[in-house]
Coordinates of C-alpha atoms in Angstrom, one line a residue:
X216 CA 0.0 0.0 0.0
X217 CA 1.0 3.5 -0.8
X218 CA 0.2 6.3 1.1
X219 CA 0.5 10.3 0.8
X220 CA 0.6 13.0 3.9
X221 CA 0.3 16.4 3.1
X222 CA 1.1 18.1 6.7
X223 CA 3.4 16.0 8.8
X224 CA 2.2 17.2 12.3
X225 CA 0.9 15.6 15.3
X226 CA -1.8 14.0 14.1
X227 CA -0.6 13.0 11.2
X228 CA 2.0 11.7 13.3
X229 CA -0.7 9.0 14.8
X230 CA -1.3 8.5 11.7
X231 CA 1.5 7.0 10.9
X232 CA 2.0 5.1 13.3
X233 CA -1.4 3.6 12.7
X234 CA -1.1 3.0 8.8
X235 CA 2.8 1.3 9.5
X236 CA 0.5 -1.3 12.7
X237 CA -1.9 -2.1 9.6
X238 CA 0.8 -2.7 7.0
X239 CA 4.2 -3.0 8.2
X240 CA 5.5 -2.9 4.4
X241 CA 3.7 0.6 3.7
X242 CA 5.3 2.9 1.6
X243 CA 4.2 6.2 3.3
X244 CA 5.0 9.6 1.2
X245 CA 5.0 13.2 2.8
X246 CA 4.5 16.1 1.1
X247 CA 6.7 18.6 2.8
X248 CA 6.7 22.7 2.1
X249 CA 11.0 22.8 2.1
X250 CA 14.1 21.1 1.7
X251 CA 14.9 21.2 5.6
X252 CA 11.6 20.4 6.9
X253 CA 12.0 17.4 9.3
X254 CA 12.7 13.6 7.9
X255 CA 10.8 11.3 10.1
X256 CA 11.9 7.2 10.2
X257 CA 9.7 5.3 7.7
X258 CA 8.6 8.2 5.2
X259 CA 9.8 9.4 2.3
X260 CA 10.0 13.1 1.4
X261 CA 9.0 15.2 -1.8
X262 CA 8.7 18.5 -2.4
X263 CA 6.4 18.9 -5.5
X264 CA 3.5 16.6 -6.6
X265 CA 5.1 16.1 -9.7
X266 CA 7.5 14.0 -7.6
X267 CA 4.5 12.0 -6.3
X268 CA 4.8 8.4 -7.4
X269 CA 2.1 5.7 -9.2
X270 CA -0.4 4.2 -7.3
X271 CA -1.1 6.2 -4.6
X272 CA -3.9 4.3 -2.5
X273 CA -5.5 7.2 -1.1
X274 CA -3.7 10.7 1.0
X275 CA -4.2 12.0 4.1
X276 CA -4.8 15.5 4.3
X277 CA -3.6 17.1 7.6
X278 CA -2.1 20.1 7.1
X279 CA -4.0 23.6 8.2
X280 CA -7.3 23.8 7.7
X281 CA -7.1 27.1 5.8
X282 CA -5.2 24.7 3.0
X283 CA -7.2 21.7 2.9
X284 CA -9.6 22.5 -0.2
X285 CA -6.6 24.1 -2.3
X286 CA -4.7 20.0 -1.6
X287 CA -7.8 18.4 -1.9
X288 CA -8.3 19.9 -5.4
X289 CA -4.8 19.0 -6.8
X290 CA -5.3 15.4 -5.2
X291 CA -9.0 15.2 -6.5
X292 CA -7.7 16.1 -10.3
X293 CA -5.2 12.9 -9.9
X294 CA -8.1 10.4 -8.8
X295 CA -6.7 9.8 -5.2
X296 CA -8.9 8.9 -2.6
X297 CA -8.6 11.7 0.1
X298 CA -8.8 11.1 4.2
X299 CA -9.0 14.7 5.3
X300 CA -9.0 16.2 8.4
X301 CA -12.0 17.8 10.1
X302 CA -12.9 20.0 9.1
X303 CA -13.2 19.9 5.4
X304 CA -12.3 23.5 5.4
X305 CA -13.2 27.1 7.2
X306 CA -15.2 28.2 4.0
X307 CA -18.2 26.7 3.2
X308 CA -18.0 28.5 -0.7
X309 CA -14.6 26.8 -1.3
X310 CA -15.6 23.3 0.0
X311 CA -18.9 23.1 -2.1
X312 CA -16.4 23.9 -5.2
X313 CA -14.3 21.2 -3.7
X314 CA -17.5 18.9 -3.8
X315 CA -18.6 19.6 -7.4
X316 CA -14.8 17.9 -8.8
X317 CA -14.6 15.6 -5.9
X318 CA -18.5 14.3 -7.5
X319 CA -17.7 14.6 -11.0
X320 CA -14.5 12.4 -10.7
X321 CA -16.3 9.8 -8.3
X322 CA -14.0 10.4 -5.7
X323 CA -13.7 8.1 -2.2
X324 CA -14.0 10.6 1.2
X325 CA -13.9 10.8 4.8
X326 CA -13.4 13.7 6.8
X327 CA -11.9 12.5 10.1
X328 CA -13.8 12.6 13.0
X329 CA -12.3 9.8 15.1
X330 CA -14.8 10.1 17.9
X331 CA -17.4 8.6 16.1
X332 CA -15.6 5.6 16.5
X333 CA -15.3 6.2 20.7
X334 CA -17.0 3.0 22.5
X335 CA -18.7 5.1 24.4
X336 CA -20.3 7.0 21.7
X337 CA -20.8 3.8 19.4
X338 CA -22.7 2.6 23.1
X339 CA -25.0 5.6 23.1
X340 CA -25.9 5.9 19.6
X341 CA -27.3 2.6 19.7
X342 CA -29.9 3.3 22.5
X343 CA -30.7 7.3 20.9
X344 CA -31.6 4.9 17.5
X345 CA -33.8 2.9 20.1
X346 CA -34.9 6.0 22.3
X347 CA -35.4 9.0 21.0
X348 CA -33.9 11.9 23.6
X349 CA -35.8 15.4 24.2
X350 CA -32.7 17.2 25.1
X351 CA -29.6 16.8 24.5
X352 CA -26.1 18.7 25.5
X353 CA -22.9 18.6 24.9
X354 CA -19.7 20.3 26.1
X355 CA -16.0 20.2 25.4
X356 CA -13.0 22.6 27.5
X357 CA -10.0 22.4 27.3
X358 CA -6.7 24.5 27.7
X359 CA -5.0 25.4 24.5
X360 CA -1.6 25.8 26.3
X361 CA -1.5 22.1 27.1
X362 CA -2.7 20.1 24.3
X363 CA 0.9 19.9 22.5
X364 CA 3.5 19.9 25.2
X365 CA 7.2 21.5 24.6
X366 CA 5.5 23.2 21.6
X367 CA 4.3 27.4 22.2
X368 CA 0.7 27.3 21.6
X369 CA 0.7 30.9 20.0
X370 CA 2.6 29.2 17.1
X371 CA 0.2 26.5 16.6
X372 CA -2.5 26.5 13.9
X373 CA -5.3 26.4 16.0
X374 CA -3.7 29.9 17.7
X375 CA -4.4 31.7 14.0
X376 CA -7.5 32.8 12.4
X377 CA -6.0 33.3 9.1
X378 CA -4.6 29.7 9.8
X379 CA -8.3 28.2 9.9
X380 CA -7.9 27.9 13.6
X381 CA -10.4 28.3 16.5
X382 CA -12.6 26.5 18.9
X383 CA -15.5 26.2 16.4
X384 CA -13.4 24.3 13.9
X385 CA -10.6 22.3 16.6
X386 CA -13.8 21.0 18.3
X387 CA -16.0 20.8 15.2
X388 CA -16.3 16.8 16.4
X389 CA -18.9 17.9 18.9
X390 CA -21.1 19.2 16.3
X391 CA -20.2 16.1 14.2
X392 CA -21.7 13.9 16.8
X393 CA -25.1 16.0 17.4
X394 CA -25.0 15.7 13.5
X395 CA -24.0 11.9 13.6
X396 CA -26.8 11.4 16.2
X397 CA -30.0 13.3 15.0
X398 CA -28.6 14.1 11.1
X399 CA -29.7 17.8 10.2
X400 CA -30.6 20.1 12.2
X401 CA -34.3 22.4 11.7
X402 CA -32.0 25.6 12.4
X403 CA -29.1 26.4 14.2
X404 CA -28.2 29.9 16.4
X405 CA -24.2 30.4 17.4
X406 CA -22.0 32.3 19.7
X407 CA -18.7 33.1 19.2
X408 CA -16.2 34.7 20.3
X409 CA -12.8 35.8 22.1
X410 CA -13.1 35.9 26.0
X411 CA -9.6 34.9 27.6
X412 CA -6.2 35.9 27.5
X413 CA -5.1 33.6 25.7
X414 CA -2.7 35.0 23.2
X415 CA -4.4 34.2 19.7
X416 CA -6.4 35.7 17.0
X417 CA -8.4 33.0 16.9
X418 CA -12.3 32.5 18.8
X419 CA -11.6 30.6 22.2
X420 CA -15.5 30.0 23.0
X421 CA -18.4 28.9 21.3
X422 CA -22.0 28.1 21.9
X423 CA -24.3 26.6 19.7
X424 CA -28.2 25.7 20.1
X425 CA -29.5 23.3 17.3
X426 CA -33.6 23.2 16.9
X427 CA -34.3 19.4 15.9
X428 CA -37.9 18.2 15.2
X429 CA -37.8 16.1 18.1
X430 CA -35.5 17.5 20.7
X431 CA -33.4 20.4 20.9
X432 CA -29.5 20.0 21.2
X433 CA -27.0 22.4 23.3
X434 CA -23.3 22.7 22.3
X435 CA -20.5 24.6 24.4
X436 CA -17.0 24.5 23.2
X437 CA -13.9 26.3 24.7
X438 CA -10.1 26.7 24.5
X439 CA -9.3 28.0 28.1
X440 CA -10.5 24.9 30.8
X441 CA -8.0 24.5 32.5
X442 CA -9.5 21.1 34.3
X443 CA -10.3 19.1 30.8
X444 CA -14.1 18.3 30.2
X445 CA -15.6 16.6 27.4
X446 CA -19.5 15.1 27.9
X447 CA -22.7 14.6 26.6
X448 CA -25.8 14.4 28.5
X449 CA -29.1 13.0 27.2
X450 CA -32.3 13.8 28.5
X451 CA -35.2 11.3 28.2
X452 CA -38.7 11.7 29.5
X453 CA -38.0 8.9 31.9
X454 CA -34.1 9.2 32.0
X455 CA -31.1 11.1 32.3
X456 CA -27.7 9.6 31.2
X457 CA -24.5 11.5 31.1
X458 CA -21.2 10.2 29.1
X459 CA -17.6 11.2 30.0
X460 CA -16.0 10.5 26.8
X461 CA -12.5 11.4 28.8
X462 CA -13.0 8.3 31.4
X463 CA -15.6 6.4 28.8
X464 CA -18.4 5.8 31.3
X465 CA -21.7 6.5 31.6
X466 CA -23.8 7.3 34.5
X467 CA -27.4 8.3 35.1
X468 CA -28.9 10.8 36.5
X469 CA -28.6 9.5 40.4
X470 CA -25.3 8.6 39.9
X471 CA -25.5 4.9 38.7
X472 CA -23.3 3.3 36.3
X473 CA -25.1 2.6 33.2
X474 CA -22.1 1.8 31.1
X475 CA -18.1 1.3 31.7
X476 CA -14.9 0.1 29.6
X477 CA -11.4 0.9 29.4
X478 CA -10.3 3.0 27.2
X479 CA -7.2 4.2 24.6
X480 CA -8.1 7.0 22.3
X481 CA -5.5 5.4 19.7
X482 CA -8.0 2.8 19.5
X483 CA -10.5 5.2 18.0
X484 CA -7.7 6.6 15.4
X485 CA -6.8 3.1 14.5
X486 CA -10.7 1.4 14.0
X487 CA -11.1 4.9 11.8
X488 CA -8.2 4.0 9.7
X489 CA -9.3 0.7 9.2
X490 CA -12.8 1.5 8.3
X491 CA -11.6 3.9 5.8
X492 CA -9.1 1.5 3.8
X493 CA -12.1 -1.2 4.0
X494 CA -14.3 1.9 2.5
X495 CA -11.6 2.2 -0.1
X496 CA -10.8 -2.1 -0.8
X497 CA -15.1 -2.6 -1.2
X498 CA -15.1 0.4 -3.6
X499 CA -18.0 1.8 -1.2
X500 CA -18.4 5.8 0.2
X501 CA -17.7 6.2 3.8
X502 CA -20.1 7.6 6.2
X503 CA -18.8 11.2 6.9
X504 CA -17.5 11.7 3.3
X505 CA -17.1 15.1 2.2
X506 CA -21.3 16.2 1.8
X507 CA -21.4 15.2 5.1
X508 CA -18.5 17.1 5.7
X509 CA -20.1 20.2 4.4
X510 CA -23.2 20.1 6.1
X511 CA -21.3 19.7 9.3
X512 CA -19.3 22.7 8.5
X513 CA -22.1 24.8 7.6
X514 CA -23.7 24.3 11.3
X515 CA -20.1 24.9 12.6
X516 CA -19.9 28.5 10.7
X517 CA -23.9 29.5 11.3

């Protein structure tokens, strides 16, 4: 198997390590912006897609979200199936253009959104397709500083508007999931803004409230928690259950245990990776391809 990165960071970096535990002989290709940018054991460097080899299986597109649709487009024009980071992109306009190619050539698509693979999400999913919620809420903080240690968060991507950063866009996987659970939403209202002191250009808060036929949904997203909280609660008529996708359990609304399991979050990256390559070997369209993508994004920019 042969595989192209365009934007050898962190997560692609899990990546990696993921695509080399599925197929130890992979031939893995990065696409890298200079001569001096970093070698890394096990991939090759170019410097020009002229210099990409034959059969490429598919690329992975993790570089800034501000350059996603402009990589996307050059890979789409070659036939390559593309594995692209959420989000698609920070412009709706640019990623429906994206779309029109990536639908006239046929093209195979996911756009990343690993926790849809999270045990503890697959576990509620399964009882909201049996029980329908009334209310439903979801919030994710965080502190920016912390989430790539050794490395100065103001030179991050996620720091820089003009970069495609943000909270909106970083955490878009919360909106993925009220999208993944309930599909569209009726309307959408948003909040967002730049509240700490963070040093960025970029929004650290967000607030979203989704209008669903059924229920209404609640999102909160934020850059500047310094205690790390990621949950969903669910609110039944009969029920309340509330998931910690940090610890992976689930309790209910007096404090019972409804659901437990240990958990790795590389095990989310790697069952993504290999649901995309089956996606790819059946000659079948992921689940989250890129209209998905787009319809995600336009609840994320509302």
């Amino acid at each position: 198997m042969k595989v192209l990165i365009v934007g050898l960071g962190s997560i692609a970096m899990k990546h990696t390590v993921t695509l080399k535990k599925l197929d130890p002989e992979i031939e893995i290709f990065a696409l890298r912006s200079k001569a001096s940018s970093t070698s890394m054991v096990g991939v090759k460097n170019i410097y020009d897609f002229n210099h990409l080899p034959g059969n490429i299986d598919f690329a992975i597109i993790s570089n800034p979200t501000r350059y996603h649709v402009q990589t996307a487009y050059e890979l789409a024009k070659l036939n390559i199936p593309l594995f692209i980071e959420k989000p698609v992109s920070d412009s709706v306009h640019d990623a429906i253009k994206l779309c029109e190619l990536i639908q006239e050539k046929k093209i195979i698509t996911y756009i990343a959104c690993n926790l849809r693979f999270h045990p503890g999400v697959k576990f509620l999913h399964n009882e909201i397709k049996l029980n329908h919620p009334v209310e439903y809420n979801s919030y994710c903080g965080s502190y920016l500083p912390n989430w790539r240690p050794g490395t100065d968060y103001r030179a991050i991507y996620s720091a820089s508007e003009d970069l495609g950063g943000g909270v909106h866009l970083d955490l878009i996987h919360e909106i993925d999931l009220a999208y993944y659970f309930f599909s569209e939403p009726l309307n959408t209202w948003s909040y967002k803004s730049k509240k700490s002191d963070l040093e960025i250009t970029s929004m650290d808060i967000a607030h979203y409230c989704l209008e669903f036929e059924r229920l209404s949904a609640f999102i909160t997203l934020n850059y500047y928690r310094k205690e790390s909280k990621r949950v969903i609660e669910c609110v039944w008529e009969n029920k309340v259950w509330e998931l910690d996708l940090i610890k992976n359990e689930i309790k209910s609304g007096n404090g019972e245990i409804v659901y437990s399991e240990k958990y790795n979050v590389y095990s989310t990256y790697l069952d993504q990776m290999t649901y995309f390559i089956d996606c790819i070997q059946k000659d079948i369209m992921p689940m989250n391809n890129i209209m998905d993508g787009i319809k995600t994004l336009k609840i994320c920019l509302s």
